[in-house]
XYZ file of C-alpha atoms in Angstrom:
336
model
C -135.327 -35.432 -197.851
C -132.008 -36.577 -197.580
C -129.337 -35.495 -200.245
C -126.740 -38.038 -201.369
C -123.563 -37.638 -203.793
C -121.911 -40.427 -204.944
C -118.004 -41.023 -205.893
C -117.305 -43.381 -208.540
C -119.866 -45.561 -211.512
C -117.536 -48.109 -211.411
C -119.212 -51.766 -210.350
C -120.484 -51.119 -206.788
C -121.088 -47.808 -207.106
C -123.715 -48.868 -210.130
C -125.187 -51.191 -208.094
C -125.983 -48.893 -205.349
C -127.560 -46.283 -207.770
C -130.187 -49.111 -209.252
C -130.566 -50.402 -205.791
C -132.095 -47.091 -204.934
C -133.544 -46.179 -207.724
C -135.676 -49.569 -207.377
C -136.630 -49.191 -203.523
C -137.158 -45.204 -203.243
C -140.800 -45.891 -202.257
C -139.820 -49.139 -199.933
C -137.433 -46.619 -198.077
C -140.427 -43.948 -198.265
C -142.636 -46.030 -196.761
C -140.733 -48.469 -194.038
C -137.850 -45.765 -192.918
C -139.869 -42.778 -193.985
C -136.663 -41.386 -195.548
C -136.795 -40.089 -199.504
C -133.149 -40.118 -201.004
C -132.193 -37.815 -203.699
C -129.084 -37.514 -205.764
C -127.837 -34.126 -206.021
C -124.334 -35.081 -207.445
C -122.316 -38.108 -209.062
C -118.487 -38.050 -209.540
C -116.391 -39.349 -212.009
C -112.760 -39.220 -213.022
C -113.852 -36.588 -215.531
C -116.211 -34.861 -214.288
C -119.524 -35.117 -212.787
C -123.714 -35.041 -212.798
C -124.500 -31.926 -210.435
C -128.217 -31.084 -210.140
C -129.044 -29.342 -206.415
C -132.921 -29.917 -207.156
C -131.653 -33.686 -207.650
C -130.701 -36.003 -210.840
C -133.499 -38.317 -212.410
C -131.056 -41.769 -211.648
C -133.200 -43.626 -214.162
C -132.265 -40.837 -216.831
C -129.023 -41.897 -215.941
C -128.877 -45.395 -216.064
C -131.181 -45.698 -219.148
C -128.905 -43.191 -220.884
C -126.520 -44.886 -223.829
C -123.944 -42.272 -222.451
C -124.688 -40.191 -218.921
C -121.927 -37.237 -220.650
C -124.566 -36.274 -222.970
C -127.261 -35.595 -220.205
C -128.044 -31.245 -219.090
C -126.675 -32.726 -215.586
C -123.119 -33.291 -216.677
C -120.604 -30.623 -215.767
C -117.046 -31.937 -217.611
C -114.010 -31.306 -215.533
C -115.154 -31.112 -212.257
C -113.904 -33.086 -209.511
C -115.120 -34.871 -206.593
C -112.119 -33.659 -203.845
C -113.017 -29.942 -205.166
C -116.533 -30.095 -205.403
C -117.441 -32.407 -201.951
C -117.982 -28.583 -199.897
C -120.317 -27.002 -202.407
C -122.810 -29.968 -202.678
C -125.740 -30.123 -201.697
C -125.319 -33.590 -200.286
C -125.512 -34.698 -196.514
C -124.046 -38.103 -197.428
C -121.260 -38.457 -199.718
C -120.847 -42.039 -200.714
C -117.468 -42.927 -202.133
C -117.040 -46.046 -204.192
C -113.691 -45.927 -205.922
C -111.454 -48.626 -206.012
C -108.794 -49.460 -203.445
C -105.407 -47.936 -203.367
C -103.799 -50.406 -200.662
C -100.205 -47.942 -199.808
C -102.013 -44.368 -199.583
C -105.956 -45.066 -199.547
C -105.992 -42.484 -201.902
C -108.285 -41.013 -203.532
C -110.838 -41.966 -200.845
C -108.864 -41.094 -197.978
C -108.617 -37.270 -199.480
C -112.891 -37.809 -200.383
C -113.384 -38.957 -196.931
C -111.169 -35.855 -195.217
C -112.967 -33.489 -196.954
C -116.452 -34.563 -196.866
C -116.269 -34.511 -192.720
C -114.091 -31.415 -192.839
C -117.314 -29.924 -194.476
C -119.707 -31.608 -191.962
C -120.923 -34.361 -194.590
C -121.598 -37.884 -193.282
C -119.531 -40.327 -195.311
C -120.319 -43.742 -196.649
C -117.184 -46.011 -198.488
C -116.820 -49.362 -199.206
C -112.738 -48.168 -199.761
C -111.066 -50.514 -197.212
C -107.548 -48.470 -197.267
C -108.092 -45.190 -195.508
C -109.545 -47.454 -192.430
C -106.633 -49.612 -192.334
C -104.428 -46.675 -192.950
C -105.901 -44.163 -191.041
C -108.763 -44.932 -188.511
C -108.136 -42.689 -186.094
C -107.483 -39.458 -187.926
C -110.867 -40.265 -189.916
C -112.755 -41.131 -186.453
C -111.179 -37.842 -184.679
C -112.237 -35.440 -187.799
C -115.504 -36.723 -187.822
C -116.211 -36.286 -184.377
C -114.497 -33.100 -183.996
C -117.173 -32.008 -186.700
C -120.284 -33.565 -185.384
C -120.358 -36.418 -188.560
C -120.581 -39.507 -188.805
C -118.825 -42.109 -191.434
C -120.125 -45.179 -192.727
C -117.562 -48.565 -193.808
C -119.678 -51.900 -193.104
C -118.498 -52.562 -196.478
C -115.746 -52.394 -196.022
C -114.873 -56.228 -194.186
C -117.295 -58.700 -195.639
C -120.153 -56.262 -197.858
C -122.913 -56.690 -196.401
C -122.138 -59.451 -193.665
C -122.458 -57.218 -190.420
C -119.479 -57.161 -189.236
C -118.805 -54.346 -187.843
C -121.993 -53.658 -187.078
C -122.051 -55.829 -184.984
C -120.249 -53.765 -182.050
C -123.336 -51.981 -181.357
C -125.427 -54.898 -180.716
C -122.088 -56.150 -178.155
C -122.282 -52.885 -176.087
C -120.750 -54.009 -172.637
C -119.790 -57.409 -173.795
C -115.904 -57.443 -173.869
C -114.741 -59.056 -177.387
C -111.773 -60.834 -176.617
C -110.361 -62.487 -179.992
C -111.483 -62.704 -183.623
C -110.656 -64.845 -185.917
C -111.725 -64.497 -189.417
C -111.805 -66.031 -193.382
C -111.552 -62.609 -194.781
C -110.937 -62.866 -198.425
C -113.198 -64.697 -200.845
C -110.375 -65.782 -203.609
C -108.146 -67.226 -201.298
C -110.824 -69.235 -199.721
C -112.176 -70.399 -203.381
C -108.629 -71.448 -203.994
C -108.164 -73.687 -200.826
C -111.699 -74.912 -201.232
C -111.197 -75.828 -205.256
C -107.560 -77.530 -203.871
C -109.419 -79.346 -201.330
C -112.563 -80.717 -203.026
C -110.986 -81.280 -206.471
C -107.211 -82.401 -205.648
C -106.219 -79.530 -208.180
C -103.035 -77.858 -208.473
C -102.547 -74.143 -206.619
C -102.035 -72.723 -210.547
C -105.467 -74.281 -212.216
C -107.314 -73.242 -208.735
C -106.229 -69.672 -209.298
C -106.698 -69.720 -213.443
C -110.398 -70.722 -212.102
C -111.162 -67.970 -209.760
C -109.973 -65.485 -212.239
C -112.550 -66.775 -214.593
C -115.256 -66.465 -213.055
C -114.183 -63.563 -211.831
C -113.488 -64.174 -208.294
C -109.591 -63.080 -208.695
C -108.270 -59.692 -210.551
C -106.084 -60.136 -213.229
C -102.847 -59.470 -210.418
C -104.411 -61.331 -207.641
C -100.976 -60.347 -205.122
C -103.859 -58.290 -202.680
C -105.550 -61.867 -202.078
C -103.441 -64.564 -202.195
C -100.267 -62.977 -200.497
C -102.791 -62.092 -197.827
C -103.016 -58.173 -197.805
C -106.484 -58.030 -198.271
C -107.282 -59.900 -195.459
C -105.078 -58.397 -193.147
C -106.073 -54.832 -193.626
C -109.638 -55.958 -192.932
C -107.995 -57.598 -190.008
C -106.821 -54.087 -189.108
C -110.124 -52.671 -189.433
C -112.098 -55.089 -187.281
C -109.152 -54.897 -184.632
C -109.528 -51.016 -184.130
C -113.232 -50.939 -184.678
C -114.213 -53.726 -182.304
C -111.448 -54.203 -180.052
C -110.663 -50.535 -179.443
C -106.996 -50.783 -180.733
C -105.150 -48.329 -182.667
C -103.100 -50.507 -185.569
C -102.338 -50.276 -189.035
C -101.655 -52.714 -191.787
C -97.951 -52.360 -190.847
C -98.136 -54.099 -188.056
C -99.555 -57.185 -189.082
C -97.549 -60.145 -189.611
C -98.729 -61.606 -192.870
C -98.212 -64.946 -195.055
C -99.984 -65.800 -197.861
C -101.490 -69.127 -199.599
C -98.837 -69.607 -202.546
C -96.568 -72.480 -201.030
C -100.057 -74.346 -200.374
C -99.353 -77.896 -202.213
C -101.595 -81.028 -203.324
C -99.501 -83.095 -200.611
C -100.740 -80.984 -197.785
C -103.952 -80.948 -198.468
C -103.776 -84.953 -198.709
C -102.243 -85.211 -195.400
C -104.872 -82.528 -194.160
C -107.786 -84.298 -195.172
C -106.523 -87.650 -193.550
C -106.444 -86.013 -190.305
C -110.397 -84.766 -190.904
C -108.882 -81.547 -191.153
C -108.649 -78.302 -193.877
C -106.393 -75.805 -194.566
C -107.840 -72.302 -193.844
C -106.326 -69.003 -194.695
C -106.950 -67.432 -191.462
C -106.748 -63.431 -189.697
C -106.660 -63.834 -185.933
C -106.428 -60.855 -183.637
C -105.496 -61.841 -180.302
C -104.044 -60.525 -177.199
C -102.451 -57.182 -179.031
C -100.939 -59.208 -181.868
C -102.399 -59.259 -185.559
C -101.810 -62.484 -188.239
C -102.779 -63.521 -191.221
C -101.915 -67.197 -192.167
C -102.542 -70.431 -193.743
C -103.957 -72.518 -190.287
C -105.381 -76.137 -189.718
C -108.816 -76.230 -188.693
C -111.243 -79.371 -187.942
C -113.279 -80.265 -191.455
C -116.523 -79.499 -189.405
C -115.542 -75.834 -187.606
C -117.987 -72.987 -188.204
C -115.094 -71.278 -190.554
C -114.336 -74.275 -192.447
C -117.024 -72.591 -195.155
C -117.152 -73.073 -199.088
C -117.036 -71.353 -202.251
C -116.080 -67.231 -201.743
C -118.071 -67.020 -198.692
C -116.200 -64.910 -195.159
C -117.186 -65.402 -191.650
C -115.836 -63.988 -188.454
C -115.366 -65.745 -185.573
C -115.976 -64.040 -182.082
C -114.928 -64.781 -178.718
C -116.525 -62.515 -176.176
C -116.636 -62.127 -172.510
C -120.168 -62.577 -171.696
C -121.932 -64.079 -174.855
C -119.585 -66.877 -175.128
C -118.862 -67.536 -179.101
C -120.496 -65.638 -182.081
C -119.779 -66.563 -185.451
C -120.933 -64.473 -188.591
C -120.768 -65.422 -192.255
C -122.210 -64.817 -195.514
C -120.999 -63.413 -199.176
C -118.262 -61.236 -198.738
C -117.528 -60.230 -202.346
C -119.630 -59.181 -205.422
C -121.195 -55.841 -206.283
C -124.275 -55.921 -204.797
C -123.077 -57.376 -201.485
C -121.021 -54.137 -201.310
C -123.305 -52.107 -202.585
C -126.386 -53.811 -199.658
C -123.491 -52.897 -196.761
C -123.416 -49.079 -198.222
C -126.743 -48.942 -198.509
C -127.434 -50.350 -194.649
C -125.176 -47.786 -193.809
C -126.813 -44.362 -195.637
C -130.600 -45.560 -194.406
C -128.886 -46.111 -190.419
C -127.596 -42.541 -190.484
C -130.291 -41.052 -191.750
C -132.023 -42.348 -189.179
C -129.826 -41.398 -186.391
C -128.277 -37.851 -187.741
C -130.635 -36.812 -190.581
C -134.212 -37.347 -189.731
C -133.708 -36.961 -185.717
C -135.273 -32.942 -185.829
C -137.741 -33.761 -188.537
C-alpha cells in the first residue's frame, strides 16, 4: 500500500484524484502498487482519514465540507509530519517571486522523510539545490516532471542520457506564447486579437505577463538547465524578452524568407535566454497550436528532440502521476 496526501483541488490537482480513482486496479495489476489517500488539503482545511478517504465519495459529493473526513481549519504546512502519507503531492498554483506555498509544502514534507510530487514550477527555479540537498540529506526523493512541459518527459529524460554529455537545449516552453505567434503567423492577425483568442479558449490567464513577457519559459529554462546540465542557476540570471513588440510586418517579411518567428529558451555554454528567434518554417520546433518541445544537443546521441502538450490539466496531472507510480517503484515497494 502506498499512502498519498494531496495539496490543493484546484484544476490539476482534480484531475489527478479522478485519474486514480479510475486506474486503481490498472496500477494494481501492471505496477502491483495500490494507492490510498489518507489526506487532502485545502486552503481551509482538509479530508484526513489514516485508514484512507473513499475519492469517489469525494468527487461525487455536491460539497466534500460536509463529508465525516473533513477536519475545518487544518493546514497542509502543519499537518504534512503527522500524515500518514509517504507521498505528498502538492498542486497549488504558482507563486513566481517566493514559490510559496509549495516551496514551504515541499521543505517540510522531506524534512519529515516524505517523498514529494509538484507540478509548482517556482521552488525549482528558485531553489533547486536547497530542495535536492534536503531530500538527500533525508533519504527522499521529490518528484517535478510536471513541472516543464506536463507530461512531455522532459526531465525524465536525464536518466535515459546517463553518460551522454547534453551540451545545449533549446526549447518552445510556453504554450500561449506559441498559440500567439502561430495565430499571427497562419492568420495575418494582429498581436491584440491573437492574445483576446488564447484567453478564450483558455490558453492565456486573465494577466497573461508570466507568458508573453517570457517568465514562464525562462524559469522552466532554469529548471531544465540545473536538472540536466548539472548547473546551479536561478530565474535571476536569465536574460529574458518577451513576444509583445512582435508585429504583422515581421511576420510578412519572416514568412518570405520560409522562415517563423519562435519564442525560444536556449541554454548554452553557461548562459540562459529567452527570446523571440528566427527559425526555418520546417525545423523540428517550428510546432503548432499550444504544443512545447525541447531540443537536445548531446555528445554522443547526436540531436534529440521532444514535444507534445505542454499545458492543460490532465497533461499535468499524467506527469504527477508518472512521477508517484516511478517512486513507488524505486523507494516504496523495493523491501516488499
Amino acid at each position: 500500500m502506498v499512502n498519498l496526501a494531496l495539496i490543493g483541488m484546484g484544476l490539476v490537482g482534480s484531475q489527478v484524484l479522478k485519474i486514480i480513482e479510475k486506474n486503481l486496479q490498472k496500477y494494481k495489476d501492471q505496477y502491483n502498487i495500490d494507492f490510498n489517500f489518507t489526506a487532502i488539503f485545502e486552503y481551509d482545511g482538509a479530508l484526513i482519514s489514516d485508514a484512507g478517504i473513499s475519492v469517489s465519495e469525494v468527487l461525487g459529493s455536491h460539497n466534500f465540507r460536509d463529508l465525516d473526513y473533513w477536519k475545518p481549519g487544518v493546514q497542509a504546512i502543519e499537518a504534512i509530519p503527522d500524515t500518514k502519507a509517504d507521498i505528498i503531492i502538492d498542486a497549488t498554483p504558482v507563486n513566481p517571486d517566493t514559490g510559496e506555498p509549495a516551496l514551504s509544502h515541499i521543505l517540510k514534507a522531506l524534512k519529515s522523510k516524505k517523498h514529494v510530487v509538484t507540478s509548482n514550477k517556482g521552488p525549482f527555479y528558485l531553489a533547486y539545490e536547497n530542495i535536492k540537498e534536503i531530500a538527500e540529506k533525508n533519504g527522499v526523493s521529490f518528484g517535478f516532471e510536471s513541472t516543464v512541459g506536463s507530461a512531455v518527459p522532459c526531465l525524465g529524460i536525464r536518466d535515459s542520457l546517463a553518460g551522454n554529455k547534453i551540451k545545449k537545449i533549446v526549447g518552445v516552453l510556453n504554450g500561449t506564447s506559441n498559440y500567439i505567434l502561430n495565430r499571427m503567423t497562419s492568420e495575418g492577425i494582429s498581436f491584440n486579437l491573437a492574445l483576446q483568442e488564447a484567453q478564450e479558449n483558455g490558453y492565456a490567464e486573465t494577466d497573461p505577463t508570466l507568458d508573453i513577457e517570457g517568465y514562464d519559459a525562462a524559469g522552466k529554462l532554469v529548471i531544465l538547465a540545473n536538472h540536466l546540465l548539472g548547473w546551479n542557476k536561478t530565474i535571476k540570471d536569465v536574460k529574458i524578452s518577451g513576444i509583445t513588440k512582435v508585429n504583422e510586418d515581421m511576420i510578412s517579411l519572416a514568412k518570405k524568407s520560409h522562415m517563423e518567428i519562435k519564442h525560444l529558451a536556449v541554454a548554452k555554454d553557461g548562459e540562459l535566454e529567452v527570446s523571440l528567434k528566427l527559425i526555418p518554417e520546417n525545423s523540428a520546433l517550428a510546432l503548432g497550436g499550444t504544443l512545447n518541445g525541447v531540443y537536445l544537443d548531446t555528445e554522443l546521441a547526436g540531436e534529440i528532440i521532444i514535444t507534445g502538450r505542454g499545458a492543460g490539466g490532465s497533461e499535468a496531472a499524467a506527469g504527477i502521476i508518472s512521477d508517484v507510480i516511478n517512486i513507488s517503484r524505486r523507494y516504496l515497494l523495493a523491501d516488499t
